[in-house]
PDB file of C-alpha atoms in Angstrom:
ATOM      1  CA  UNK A 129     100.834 131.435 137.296  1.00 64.00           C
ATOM      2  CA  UNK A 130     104.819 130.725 137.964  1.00 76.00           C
ATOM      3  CA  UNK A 131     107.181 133.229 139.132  1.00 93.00           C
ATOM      4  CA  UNK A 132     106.175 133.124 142.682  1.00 97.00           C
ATOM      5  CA  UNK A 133     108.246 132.311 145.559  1.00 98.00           C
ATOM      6  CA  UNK A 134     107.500 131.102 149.057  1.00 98.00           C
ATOM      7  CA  UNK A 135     109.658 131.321 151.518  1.00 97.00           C
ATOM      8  CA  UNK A 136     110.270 129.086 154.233  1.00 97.00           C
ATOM      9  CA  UNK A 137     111.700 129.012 157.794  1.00 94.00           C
ATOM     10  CA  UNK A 138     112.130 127.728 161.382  1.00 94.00           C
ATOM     11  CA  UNK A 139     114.028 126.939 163.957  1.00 93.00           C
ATOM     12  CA  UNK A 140     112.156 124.358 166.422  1.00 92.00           C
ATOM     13  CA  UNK A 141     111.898 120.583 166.129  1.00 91.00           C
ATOM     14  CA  UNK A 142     113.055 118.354 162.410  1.00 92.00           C
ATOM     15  CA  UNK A 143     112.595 121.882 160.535  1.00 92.00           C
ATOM     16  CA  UNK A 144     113.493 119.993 157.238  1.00 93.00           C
ATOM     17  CA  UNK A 145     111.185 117.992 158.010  1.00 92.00           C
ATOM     18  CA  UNK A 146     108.916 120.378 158.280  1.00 93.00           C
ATOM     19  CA  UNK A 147     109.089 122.205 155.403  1.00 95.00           C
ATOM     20  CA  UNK A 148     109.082 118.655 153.490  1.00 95.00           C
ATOM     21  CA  UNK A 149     105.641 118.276 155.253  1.00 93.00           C
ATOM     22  CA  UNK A 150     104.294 121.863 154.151  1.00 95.00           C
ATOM     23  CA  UNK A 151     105.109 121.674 150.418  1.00 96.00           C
ATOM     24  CA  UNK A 152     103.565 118.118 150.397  1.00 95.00           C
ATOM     25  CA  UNK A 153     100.427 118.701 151.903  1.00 94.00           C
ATOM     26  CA  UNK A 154      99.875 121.768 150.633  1.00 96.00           C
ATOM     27  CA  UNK A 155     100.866 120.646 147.092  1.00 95.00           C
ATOM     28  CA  UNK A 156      98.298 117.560 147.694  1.00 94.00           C
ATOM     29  CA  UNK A 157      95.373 120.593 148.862  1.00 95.00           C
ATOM     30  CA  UNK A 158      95.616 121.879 145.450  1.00 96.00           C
ATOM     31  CA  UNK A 159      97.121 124.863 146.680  1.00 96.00           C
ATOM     32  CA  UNK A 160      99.912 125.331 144.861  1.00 97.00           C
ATOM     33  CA  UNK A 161     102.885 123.014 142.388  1.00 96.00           C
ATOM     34  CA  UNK A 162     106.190 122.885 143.418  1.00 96.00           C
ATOM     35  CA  UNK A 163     108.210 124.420 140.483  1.00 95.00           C
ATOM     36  CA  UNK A 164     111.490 123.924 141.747  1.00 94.00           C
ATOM     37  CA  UNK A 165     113.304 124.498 145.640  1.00 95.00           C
ATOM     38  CA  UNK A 166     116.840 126.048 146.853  1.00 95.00           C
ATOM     39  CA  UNK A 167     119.161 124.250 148.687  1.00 94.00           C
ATOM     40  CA  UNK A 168     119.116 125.004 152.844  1.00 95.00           C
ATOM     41  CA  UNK A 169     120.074 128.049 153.932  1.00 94.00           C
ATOM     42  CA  UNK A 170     121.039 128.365 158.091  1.00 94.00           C
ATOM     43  CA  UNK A 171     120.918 131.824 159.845  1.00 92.00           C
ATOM     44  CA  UNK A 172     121.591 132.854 163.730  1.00 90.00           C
ATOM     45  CA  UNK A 173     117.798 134.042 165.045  1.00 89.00           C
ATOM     46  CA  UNK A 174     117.182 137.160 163.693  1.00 76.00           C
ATOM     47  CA  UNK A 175     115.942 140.147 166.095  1.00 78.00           C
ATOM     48  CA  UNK A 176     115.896 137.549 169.225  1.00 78.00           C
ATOM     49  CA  UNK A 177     118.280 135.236 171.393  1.00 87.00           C
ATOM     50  CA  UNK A 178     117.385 131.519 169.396  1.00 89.00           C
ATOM     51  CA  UNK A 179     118.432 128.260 167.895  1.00 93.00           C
ATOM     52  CA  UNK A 180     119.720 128.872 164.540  1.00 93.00           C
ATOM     53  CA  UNK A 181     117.097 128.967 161.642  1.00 92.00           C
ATOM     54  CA  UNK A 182     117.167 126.875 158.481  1.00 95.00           C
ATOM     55  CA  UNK A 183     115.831 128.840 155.496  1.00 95.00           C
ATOM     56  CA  UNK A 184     114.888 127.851 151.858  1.00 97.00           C
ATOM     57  CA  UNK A 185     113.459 129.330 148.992  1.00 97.00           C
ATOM     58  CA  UNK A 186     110.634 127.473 146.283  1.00 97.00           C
ATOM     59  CA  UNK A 187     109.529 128.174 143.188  1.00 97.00           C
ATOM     60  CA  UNK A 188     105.538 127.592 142.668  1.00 97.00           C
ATOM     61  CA  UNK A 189     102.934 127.713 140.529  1.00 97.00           C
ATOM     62  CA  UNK A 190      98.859 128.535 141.371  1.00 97.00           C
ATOM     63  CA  UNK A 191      95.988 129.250 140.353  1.00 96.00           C
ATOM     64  CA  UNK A 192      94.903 130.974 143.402  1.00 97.00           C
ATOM     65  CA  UNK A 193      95.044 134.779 144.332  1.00 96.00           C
ATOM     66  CA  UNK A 194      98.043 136.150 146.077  1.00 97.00           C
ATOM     67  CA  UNK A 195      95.421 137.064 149.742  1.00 97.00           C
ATOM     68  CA  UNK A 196      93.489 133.429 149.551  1.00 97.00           C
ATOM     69  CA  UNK A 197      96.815 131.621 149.384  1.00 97.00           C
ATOM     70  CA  UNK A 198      98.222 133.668 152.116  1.00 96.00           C
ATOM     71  CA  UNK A 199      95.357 132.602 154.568  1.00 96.00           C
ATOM     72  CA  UNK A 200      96.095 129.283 153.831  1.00 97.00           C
ATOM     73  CA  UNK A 201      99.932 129.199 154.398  1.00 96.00           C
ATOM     74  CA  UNK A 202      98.929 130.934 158.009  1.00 94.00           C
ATOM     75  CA  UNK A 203      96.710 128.728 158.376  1.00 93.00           C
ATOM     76  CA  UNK A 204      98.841 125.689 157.634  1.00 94.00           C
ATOM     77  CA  UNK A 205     101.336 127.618 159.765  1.00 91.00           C
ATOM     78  CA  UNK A 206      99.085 127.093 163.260  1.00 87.00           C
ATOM     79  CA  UNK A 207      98.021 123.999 162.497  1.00 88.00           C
ATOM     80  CA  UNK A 208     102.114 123.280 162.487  1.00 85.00           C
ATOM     81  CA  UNK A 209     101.992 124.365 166.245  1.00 77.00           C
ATOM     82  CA  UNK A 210     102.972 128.372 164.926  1.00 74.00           C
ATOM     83  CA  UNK A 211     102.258 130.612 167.681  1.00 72.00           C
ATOM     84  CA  UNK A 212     101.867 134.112 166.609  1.00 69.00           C
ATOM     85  CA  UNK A 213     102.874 136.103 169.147  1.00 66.00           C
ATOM     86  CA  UNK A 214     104.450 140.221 169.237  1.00 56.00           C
ATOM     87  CA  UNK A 215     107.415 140.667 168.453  1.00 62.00           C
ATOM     88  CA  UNK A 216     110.326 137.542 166.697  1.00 70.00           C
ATOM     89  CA  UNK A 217     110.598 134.224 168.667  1.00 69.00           C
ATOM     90  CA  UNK A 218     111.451 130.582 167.695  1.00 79.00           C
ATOM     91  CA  UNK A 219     108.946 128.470 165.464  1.00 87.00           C
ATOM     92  CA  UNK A 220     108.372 125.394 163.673  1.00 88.00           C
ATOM     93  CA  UNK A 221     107.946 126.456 160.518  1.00 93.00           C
ATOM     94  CA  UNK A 222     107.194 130.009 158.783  1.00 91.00           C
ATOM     95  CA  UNK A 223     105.833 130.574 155.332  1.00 96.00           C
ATOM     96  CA  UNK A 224     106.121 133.835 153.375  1.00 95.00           C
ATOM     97  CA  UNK A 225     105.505 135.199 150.182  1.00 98.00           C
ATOM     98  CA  UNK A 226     108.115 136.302 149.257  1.00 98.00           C
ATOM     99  CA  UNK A 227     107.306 137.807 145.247  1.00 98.00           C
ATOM    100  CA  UNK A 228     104.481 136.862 142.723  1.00 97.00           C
ATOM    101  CA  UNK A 229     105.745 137.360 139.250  1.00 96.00           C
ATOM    102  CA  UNK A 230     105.921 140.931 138.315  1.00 95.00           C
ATOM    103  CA  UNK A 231     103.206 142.092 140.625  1.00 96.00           C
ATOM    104  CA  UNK A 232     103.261 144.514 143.249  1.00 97.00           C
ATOM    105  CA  UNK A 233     100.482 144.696 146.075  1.00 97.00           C
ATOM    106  CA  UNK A 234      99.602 146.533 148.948  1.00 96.00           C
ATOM    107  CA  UNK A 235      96.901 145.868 150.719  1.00 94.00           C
ATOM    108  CA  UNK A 236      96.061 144.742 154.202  1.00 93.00           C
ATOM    109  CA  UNK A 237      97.898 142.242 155.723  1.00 93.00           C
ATOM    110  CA  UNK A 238      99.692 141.481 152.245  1.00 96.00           C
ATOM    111  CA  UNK A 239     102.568 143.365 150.679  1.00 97.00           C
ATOM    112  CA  UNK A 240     104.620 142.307 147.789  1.00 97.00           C
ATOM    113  CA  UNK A 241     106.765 141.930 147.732  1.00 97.00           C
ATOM    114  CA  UNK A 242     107.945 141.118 150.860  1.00 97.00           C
ATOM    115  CA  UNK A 243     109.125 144.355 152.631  1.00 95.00           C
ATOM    116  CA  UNK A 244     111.915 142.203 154.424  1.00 93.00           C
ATOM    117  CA  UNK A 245     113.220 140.160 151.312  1.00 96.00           C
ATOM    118  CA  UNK A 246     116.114 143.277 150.477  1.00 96.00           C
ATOM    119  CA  UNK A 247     117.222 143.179 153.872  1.00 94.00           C
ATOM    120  CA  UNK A 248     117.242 139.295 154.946  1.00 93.00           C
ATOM    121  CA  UNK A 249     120.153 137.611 153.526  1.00 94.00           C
ATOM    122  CA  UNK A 250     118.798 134.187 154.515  1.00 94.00           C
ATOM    123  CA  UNK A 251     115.970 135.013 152.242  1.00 96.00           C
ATOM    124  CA  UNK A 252     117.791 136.582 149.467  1.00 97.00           C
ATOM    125  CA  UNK A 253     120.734 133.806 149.105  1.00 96.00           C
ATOM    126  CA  UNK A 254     117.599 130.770 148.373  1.00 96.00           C
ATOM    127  CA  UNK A 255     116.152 133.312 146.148  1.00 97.00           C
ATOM    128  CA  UNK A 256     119.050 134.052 144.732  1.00 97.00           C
ATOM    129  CA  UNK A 257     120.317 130.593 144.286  1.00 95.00           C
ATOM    130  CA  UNK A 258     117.032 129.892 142.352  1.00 96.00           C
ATOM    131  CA  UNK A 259     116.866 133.041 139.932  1.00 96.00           C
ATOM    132  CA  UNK A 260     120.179 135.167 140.467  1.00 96.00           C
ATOM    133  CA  UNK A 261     117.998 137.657 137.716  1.00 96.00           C
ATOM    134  CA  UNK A 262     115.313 137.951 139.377  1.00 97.00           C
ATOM    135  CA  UNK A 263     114.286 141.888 139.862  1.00 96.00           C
ATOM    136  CA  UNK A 264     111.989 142.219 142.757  1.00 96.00           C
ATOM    137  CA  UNK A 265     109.502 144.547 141.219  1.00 96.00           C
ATOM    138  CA  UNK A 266     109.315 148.278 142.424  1.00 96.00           C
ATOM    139  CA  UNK A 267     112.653 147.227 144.626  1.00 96.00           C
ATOM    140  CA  UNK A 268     115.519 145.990 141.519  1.00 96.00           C
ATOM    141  CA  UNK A 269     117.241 143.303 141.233  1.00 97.00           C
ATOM    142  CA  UNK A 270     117.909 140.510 143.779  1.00 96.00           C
ATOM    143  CA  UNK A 271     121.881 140.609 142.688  1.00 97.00           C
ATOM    144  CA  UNK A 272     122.345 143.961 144.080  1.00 97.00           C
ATOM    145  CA  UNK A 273     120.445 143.750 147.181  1.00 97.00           C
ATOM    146  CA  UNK A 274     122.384 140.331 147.838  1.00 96.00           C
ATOM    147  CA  UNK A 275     126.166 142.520 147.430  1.00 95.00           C
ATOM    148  CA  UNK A 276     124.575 144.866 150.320  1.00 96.00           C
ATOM    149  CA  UNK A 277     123.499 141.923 152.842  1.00 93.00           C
ATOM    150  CA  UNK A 278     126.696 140.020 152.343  1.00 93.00           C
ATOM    151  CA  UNK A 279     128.904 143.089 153.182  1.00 92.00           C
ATOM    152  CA  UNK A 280     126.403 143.624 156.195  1.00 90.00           C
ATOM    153  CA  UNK A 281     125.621 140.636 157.452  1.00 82.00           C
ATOM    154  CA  UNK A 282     128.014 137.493 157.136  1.00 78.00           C
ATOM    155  CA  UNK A 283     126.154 135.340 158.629  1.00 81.00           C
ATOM    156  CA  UNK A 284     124.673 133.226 156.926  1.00 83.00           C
ATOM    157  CA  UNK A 285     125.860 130.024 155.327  1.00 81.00           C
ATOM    158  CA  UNK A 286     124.388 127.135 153.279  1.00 83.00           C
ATOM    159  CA  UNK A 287     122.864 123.962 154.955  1.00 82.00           C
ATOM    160  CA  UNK A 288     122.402 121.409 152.835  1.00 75.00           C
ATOM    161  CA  UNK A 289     122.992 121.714 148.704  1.00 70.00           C
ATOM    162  CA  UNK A 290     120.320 121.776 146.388  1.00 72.00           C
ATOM    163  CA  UNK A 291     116.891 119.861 146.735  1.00 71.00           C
ATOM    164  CA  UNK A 292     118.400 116.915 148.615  1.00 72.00           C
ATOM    165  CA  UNK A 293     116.089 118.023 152.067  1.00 75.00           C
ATOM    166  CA  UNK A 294     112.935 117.074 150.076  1.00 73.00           C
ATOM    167  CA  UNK A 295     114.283 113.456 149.472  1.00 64.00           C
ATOM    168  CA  UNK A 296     115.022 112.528 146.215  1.00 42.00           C
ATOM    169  CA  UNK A 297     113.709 109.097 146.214  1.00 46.00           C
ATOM    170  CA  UNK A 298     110.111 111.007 146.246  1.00 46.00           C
ATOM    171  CA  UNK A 299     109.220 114.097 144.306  1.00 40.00           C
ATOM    172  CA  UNK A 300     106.690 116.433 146.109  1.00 39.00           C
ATOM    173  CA  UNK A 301     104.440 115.062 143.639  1.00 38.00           C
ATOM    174  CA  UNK A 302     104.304 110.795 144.352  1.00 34.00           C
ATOM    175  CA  UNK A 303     103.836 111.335 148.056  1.00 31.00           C
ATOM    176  CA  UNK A 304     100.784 110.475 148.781  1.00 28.00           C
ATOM    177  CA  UNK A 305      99.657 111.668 152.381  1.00 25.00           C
TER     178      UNK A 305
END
């Protein structure tokens, strides 16, 4: 299935590097393809005094069901040195889902789509920069949610354009790990 987007931050250590990491391995686990990824996004921390967070925005495709591929993103998420904790702070790398197609779920410990991706301009700019028509089901479109955020919060500006963080010498798919 395509139409799903993951969303990725952080704010501690080589976060690019990071999120190169994430899509890599968890590409190589059979978890999910890499469709296509936004440029970096950077943010101030969000809700907690911080480093700045870098934020981007890819396009997958699985075969896996929306709650299954959520335990393994958290998973991959501590094994990253992720330390769950009440309450924002700084991390190395978090991983959200962000919307699956045309879907809408609620359930426990899963909703989608993400209840913060209207309100988070360094979610909605990636997204936006990757499908400016997408509508987030039950919510509307991504376009008009993006007008509110960038009246309301100006701060947030892009990193890096396009794909260049994942190295493009080496597609997510040749890298063998």
């Amino acid at each position: 299935m395509t139409g799903i987007y993951l969303g990725l931050g952080g704010n501690q250590g080589d976060v690019a590097h990071t999120f190169r990491h994430a899509l890599r391995v968890l590409e190589a686990d059979n978890w999910f393809g890499v469709e296509r990824v936004s440029g970096l996004w950077r943010s101030p921390a969000w809700g907690f005094e911080g480093p700045d967070f870098l934020n981007a925005v890819a396009e997958i495709q699985t075969h896996h069901k929306p709650q299954k591929l959520l335990a393994a993103l958290l998973d991959f998420e501590l094994r990253c040195g992720r330390q769950r904790q009440q309450g924002m702070s700084s991390r190395p790398i978090d991983l959200d889902l962000l919307v699956w197609a045309d879907r809408q779920v609620d359930e426990p410990g899963l909703t989608l789509p993400h209840p913060g991706t209207p309100t988070r301009r360094f979610v909605l700019e990636p997204l936006y920069e990757l499908e400016p028509k997408l509508v987030l089901p039950g919510l509307g479109r991504i376009e008009d949610h993006l007008k509110v955020q960038r009246l309301a919060d100006p701060q947030a500006w892009k990193a890096q354009e396009g794909n260049r963080w994942l190295n493009p010498a080496e597609s997510v798919q040749q890298v063998s790990l």
